[in-house]
Short mmCIF file of C-alpha atoms in Angstrom, two decimals:
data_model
loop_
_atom_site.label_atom_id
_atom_site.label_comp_id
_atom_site.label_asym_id
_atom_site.label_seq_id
_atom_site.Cartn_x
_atom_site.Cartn_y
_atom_site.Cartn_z
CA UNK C 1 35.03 -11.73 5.50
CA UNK C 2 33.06 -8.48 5.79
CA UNK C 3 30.19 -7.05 4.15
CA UNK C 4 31.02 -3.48 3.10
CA UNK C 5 30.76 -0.33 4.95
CA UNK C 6 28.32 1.34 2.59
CA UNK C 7 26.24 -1.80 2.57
CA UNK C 8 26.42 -2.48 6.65
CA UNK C 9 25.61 1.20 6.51
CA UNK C 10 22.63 0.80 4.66
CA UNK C 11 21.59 -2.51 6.33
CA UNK C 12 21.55 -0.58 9.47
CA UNK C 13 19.45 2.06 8.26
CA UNK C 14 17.46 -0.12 6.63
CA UNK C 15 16.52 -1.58 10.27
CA UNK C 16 15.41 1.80 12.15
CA UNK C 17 12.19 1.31 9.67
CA UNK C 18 9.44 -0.07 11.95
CA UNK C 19 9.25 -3.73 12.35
CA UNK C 20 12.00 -4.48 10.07
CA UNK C 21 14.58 -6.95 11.49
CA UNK C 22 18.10 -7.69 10.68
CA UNK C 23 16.74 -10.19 7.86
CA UNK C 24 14.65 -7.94 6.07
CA UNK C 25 17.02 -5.17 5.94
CA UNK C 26 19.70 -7.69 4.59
CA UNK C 27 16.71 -8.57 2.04
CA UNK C 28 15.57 -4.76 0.97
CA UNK C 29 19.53 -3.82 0.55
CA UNK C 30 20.09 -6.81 -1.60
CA UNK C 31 16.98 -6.37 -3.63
CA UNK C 32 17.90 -2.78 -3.96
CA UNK C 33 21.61 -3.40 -4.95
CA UNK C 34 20.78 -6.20 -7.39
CA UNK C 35 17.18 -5.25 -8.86
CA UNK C 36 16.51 -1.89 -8.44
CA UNK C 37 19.02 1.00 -8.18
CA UNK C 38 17.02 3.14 -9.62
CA UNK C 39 14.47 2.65 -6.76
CA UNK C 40 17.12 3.08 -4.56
CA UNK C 41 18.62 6.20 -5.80
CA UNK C 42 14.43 7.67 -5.72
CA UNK C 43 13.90 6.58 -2.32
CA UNK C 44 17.33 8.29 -0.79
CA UNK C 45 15.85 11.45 -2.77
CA UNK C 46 12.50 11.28 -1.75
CA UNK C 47 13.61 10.65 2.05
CA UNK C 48 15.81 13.73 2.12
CA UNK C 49 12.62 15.50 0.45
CA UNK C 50 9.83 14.44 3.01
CA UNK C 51 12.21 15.27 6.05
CA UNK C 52 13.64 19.11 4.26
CA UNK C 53 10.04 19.54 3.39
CA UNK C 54 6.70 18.08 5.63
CA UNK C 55 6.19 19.55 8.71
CA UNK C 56 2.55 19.52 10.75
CA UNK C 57 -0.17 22.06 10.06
CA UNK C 58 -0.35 24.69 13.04
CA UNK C 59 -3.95 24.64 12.70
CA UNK C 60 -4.86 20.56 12.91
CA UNK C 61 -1.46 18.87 13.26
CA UNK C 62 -1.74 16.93 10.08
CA UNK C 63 1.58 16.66 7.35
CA UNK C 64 1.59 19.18 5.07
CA UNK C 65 4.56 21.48 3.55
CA UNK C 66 2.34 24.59 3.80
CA UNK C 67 2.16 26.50 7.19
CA UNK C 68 -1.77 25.83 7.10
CA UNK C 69 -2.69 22.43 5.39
CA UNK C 70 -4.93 22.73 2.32
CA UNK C 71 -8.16 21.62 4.26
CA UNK C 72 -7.47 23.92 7.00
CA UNK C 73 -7.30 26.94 4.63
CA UNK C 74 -10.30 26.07 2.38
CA UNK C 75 -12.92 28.54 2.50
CA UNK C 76 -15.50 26.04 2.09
CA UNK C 77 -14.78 23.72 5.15
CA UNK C 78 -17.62 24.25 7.90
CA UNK C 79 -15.27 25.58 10.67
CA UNK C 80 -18.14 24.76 13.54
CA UNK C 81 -17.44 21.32 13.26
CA UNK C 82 -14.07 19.37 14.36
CA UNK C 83 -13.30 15.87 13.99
CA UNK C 84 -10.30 14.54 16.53
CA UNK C 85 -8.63 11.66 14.71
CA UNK C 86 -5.21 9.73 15.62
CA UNK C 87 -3.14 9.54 12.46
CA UNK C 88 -3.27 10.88 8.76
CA UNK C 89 -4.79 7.52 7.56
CA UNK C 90 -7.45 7.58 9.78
CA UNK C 91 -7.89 11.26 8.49
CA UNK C 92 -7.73 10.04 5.29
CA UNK C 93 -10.24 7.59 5.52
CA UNK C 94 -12.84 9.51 7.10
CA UNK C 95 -12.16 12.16 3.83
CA UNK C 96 -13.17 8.93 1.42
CA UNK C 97 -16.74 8.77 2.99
CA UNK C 98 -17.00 12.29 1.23
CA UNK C 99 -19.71 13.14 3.76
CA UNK C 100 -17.62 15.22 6.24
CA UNK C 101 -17.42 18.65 5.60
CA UNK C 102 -15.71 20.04 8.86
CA UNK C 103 -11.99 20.67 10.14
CA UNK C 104 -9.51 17.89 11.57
CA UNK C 105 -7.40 17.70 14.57
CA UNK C 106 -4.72 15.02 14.03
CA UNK C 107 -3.68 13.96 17.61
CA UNK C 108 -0.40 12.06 15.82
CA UNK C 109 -0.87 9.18 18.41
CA UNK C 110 -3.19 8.40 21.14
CA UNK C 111 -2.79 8.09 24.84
CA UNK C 112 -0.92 5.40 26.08
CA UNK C 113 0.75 5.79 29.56
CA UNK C 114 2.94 2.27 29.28
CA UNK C 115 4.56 3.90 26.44
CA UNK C 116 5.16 7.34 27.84
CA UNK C 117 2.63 8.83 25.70
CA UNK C 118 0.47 11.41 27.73
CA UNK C 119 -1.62 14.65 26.72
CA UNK C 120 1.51 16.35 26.26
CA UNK C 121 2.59 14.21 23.04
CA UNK C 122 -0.80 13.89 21.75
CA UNK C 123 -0.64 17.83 21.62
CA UNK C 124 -3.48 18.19 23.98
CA UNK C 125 -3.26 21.52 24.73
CA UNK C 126 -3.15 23.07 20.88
CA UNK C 127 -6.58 20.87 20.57
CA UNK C 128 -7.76 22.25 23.61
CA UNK C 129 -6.68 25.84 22.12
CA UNK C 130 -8.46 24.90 18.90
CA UNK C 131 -11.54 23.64 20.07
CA UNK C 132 -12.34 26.96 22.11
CA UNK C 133 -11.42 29.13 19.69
CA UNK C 134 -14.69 30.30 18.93
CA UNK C 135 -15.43 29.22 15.77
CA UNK C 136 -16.13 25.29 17.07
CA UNK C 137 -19.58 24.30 18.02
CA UNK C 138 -18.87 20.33 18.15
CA UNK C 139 -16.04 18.00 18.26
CA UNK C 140 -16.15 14.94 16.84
CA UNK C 141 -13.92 11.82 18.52
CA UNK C 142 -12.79 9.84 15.59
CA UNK C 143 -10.36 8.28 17.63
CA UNK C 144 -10.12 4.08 17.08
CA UNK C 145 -12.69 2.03 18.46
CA UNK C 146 -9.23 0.00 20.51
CA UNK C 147 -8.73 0.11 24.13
CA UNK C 148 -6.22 3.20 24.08
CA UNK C 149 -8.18 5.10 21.47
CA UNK C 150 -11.38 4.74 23.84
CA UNK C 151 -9.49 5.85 27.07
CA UNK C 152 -7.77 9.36 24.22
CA UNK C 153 -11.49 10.07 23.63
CA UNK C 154 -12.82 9.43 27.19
CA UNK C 155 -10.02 11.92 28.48
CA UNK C 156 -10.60 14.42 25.51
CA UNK C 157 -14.54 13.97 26.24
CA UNK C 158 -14.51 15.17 29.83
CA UNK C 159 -12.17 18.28 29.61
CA UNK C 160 -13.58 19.62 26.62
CA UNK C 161 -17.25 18.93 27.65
CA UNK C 162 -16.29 20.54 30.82
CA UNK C 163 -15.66 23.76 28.96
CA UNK C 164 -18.91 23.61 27.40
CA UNK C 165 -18.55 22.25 23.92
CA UNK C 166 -20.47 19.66 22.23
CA UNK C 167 -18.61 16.02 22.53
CA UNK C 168 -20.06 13.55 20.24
CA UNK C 169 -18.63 10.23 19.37
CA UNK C 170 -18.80 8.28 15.85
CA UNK C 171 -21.47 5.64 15.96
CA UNK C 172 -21.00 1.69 17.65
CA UNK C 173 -22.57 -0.67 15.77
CA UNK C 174 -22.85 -3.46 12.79
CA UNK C 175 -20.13 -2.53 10.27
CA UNK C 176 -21.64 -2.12 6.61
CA UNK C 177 -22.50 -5.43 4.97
CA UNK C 178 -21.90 -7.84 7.63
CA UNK C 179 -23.62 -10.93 8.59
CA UNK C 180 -24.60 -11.38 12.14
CA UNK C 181 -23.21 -14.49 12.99
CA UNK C 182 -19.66 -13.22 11.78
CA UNK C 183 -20.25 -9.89 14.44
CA UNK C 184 -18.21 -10.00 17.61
CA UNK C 185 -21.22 -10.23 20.78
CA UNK C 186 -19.66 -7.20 22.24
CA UNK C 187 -20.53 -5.34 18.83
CA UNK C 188 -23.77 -6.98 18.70
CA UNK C 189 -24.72 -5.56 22.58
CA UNK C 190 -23.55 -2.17 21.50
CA UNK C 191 -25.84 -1.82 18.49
CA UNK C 192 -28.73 -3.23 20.50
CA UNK C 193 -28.10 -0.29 23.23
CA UNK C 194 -27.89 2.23 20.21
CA UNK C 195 -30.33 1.12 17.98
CA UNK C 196 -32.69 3.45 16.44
CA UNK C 197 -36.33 3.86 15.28
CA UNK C 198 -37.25 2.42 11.63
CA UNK C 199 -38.44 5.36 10.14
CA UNK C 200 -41.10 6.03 7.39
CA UNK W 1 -7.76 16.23 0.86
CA UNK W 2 -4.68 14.88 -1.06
CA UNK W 3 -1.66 14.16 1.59
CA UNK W 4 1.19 16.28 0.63
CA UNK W 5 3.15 15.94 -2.68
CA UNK W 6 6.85 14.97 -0.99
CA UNK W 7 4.82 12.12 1.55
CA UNK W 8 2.75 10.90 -1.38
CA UNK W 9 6.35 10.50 -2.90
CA UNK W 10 8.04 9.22 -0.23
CA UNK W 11 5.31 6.43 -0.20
CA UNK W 12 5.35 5.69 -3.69
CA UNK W 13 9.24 5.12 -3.38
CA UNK W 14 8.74 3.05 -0.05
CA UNK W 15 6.33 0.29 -1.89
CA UNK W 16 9.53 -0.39 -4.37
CA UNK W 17 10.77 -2.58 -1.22
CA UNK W 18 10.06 -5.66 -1.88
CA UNK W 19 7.06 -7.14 -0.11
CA UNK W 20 6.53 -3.91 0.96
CA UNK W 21 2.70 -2.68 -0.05
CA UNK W 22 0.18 0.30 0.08
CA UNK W 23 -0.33 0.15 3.99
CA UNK W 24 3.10 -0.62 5.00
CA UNK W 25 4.53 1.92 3.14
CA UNK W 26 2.55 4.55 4.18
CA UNK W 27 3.21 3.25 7.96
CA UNK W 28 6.85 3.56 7.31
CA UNK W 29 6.59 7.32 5.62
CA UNK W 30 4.67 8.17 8.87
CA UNK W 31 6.46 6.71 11.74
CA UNK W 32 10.04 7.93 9.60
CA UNK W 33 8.45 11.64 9.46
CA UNK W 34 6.68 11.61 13.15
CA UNK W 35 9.07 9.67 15.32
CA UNK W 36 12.75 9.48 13.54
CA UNK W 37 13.61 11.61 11.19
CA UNK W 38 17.25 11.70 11.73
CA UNK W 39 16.51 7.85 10.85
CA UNK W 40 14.89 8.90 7.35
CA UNK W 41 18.25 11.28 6.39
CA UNK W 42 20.60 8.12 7.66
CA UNK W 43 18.44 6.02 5.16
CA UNK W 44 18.66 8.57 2.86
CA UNK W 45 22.34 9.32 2.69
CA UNK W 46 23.18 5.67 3.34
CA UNK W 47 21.16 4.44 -0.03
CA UNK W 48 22.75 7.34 -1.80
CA UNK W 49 26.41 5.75 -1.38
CA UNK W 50 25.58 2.52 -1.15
CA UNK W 51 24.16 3.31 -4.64
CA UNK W 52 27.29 5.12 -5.61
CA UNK W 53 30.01 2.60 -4.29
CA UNK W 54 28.44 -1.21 -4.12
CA UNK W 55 29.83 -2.45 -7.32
CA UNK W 56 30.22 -6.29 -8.24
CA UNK W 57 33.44 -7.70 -7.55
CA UNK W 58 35.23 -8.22 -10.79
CA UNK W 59 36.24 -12.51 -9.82
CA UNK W 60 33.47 -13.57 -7.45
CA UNK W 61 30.78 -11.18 -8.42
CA UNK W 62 29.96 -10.26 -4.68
CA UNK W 63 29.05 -6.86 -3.32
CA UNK W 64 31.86 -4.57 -2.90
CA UNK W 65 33.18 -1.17 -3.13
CA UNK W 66 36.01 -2.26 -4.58
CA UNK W 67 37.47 -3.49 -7.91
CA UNK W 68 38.34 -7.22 -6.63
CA UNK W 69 36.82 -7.68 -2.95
CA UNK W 70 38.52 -8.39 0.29
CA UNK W 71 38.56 -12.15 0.00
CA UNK W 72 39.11 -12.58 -3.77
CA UNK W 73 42.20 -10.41 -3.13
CA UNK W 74 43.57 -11.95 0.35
CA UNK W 75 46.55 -14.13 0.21
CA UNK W 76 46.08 -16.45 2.34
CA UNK W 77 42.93 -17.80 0.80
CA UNK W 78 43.38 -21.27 -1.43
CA UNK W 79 42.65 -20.73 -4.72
CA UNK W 80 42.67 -24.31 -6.03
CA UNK W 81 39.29 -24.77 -4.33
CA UNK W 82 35.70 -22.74 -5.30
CA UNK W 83 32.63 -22.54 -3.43
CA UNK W 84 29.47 -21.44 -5.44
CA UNK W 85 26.44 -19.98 -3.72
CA UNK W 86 23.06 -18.37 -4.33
CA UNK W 87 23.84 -14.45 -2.79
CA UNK W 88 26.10 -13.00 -0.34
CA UNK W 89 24.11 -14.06 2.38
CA UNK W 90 24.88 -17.58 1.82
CA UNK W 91 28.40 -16.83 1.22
CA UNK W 92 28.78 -14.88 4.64
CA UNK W 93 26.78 -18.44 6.40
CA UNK W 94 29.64 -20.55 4.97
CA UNK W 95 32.18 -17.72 6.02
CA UNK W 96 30.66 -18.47 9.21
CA UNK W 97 31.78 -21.84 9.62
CA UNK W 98 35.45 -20.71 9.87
CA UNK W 99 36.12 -24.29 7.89
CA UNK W 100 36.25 -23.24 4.66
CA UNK W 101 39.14 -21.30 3.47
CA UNK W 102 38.88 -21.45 -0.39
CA UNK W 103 37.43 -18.72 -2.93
CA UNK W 104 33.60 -18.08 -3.93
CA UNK W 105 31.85 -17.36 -6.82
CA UNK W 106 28.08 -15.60 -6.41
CA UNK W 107 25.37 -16.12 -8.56
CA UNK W 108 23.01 -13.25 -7.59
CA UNK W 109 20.04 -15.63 -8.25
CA UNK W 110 19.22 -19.07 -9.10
CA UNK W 111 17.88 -20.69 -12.23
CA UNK W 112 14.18 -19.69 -12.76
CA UNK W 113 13.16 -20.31 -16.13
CA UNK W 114 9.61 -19.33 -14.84
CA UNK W 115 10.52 -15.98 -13.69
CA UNK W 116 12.64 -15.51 -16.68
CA UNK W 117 16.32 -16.17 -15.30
CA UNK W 118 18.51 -18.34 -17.13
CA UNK W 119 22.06 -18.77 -17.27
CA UNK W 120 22.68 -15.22 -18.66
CA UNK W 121 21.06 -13.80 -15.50
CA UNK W 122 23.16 -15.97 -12.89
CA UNK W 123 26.27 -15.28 -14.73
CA UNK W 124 27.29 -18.47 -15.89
CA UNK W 125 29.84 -17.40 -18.45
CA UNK W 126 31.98 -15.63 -15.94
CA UNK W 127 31.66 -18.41 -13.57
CA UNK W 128 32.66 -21.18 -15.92
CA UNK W 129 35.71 -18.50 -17.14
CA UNK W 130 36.55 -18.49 -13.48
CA UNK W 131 36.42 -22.19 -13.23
CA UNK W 132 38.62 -23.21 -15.93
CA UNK W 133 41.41 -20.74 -15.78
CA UNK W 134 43.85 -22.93 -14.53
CA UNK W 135 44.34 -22.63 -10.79
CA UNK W 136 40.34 -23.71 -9.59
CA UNK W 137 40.29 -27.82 -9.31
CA UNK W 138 37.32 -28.64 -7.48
CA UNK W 139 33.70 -26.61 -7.14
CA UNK W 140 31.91 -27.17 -4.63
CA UNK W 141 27.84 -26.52 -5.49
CA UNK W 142 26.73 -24.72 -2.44
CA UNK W 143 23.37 -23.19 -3.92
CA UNK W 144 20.11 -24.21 -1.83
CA UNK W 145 18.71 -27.58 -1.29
CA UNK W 146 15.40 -25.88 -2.69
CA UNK W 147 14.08 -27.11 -5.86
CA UNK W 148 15.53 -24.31 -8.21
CA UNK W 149 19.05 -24.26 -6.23
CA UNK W 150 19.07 -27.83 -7.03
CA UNK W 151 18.11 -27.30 -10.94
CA UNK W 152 20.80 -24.53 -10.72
CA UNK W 153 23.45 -27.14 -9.09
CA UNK W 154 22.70 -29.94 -11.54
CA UNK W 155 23.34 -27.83 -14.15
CA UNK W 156 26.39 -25.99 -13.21
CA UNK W 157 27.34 -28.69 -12.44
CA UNK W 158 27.12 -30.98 -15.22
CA UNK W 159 28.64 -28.39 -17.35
CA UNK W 160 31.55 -27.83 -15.46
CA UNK W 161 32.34 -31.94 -14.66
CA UNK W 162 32.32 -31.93 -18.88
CA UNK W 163 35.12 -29.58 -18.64
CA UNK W 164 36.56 -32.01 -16.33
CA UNK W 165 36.66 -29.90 -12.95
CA UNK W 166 36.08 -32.20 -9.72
CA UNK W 167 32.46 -31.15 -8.76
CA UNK W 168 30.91 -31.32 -5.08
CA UNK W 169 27.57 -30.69 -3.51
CA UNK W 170 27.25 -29.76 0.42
CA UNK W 171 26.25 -33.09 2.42
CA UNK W 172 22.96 -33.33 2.29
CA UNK W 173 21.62 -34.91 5.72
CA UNK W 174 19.75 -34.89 9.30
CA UNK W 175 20.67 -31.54 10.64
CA UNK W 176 23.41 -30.92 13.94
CA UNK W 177 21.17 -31.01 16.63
CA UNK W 178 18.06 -32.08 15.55
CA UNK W 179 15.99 -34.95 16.77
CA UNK W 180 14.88 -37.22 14.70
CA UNK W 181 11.06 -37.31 15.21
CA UNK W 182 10.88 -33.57 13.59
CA UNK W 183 13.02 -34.53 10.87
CA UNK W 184 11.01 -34.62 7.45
CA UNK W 185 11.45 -38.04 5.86
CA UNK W 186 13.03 -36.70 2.74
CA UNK W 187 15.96 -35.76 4.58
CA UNK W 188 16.07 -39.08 6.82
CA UNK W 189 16.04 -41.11 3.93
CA UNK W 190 19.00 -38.76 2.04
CA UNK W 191 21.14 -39.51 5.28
CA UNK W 192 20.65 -43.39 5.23
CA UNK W 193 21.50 -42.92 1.30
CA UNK W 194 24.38 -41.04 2.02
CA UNK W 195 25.05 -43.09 5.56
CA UNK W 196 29.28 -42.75 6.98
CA UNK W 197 31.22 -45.83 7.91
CA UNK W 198 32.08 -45.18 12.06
CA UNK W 199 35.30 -44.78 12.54
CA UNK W 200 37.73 -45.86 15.41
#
């Protein structure tokens, strides 16, 4: 006995989604098939939509299905100040503090040699472009606080301090709401280096 | 910032997955749209006609593309005998064996009275048609050894032994290959309960 072509087919596809095995693809097809056609029918649409349509902002690199993204062409973005994140969540997130008023670069990854990912695929040099435009006066790293995020802003620290620009890097310390005995030491040490004068 | 009408679509459509949530979703839109988007149009196309030509197979209610499917319509199968099982998953594990060589019949589900699936919903009406009409004389119950496949056995098959059809339930007993020592005692005392006569 075989399973049939369209639903191998689809089983298959199913698995090129990231960190989906052979067992969850069997599961999604099956739930689709049984439970949810509809859904099924809306995602095949909306896939062949995302692909026809997003492409990445030549300004910052985020998605978009403009040529410019919508935050690259407001008028009332401060253009002086850039903020270097990895990914259009992190992006995202920094939006929802609603206290950044500057322009993004989305690096789409971060440096990680092992995996063949080098300036060239974090799109280096259109950052490097960007940043001495002309209009930048600082650049922000946003990049994660992990081991390969450190090492992407270290590397995008040093060339683009060497060409003069203002480097700064988002604050170290106690996350928000947190109880010191739950903080990692290494977090604790970094807040004590950084810490800052009570003010009146 | 708003991300881009087609990806907030794409996500949306993603999270109908099962299990499949908020973050997950939007990790799939992203690594579909960054790193393989010949993978997103496969997906795409591959939902589309799986959509279009998975139908239920008019005898054993499997997936198939195809009025009656492949093994309801070979020859060489033996009628006289009917396996029933939970999905087509289970049905391709028994395939597996290469020991059975009789006909199935697929519920699509199990008895849930919680979750609101009775006997309508596993298609007990066409499977009891299919049971009695003539040729079938023995069912085996091979629906999981959980507690609602086991609900769903008893009563499938206490309906059917009514009609008078020889009824059988898969062995239940210490796995092949198992030791005992990580055997749960459930199942150890099921195989003395159940415990063979050696033979010569």
């Amino acid at each position: 006995m075989k399973a049939p072509a369209a639903l191998e087919a689809l089983t298959a596809a199913l698995k090129r989604l990231p960190g989906v095995g052979a067992k969850s693809a069997q599961r999604f097809a099956y739930y689709l098939l049984q439970h949810d056609r509809e859904g099924a029918a809306l995602l095949s649409r909306a896939l062949a939509e995302a692909v026809e349509r997003i492409r990445h902002c030549a300004r910052c690199n985020t998605f978009t299905e403009h040529e410019i993204c919508d935050t690259c062409s407001s008028p009332r973005r401060d253009a002086a100040v850039l903020c270097v994140v990895e990914t259009p969540s992190d992006q995202l997130m920094v939006e929802q503090t609603l206290t950044f008023n500057g322009l993004y670069f989305v690096l789409m990854g971060r440096l990680s040699p092992l995996d063949g990912i080098g300036p060239k695929e974090i799109h280096f040099d259109r950052l490097l472009a960007r940043a001495t435009d002309g209009t930048v006066r600082e650049v922000i790293l946003a990049t994660n606080f992990t081991q390969e995020g450190e090492a992407t802003a270290h590397y995008i620290g040093e060339l683009l301090r060497a060409r003069g620009l203002k480097v700064t890097r988002l604050a170290r310390g106690v996350p928000v709401g947190s109880e010191l005995e739950y903080v990692d030491p290494g977090t604790i040490a970094q807040a004590l280096r950084d810490r800052r004068a009570v003010q009146d």
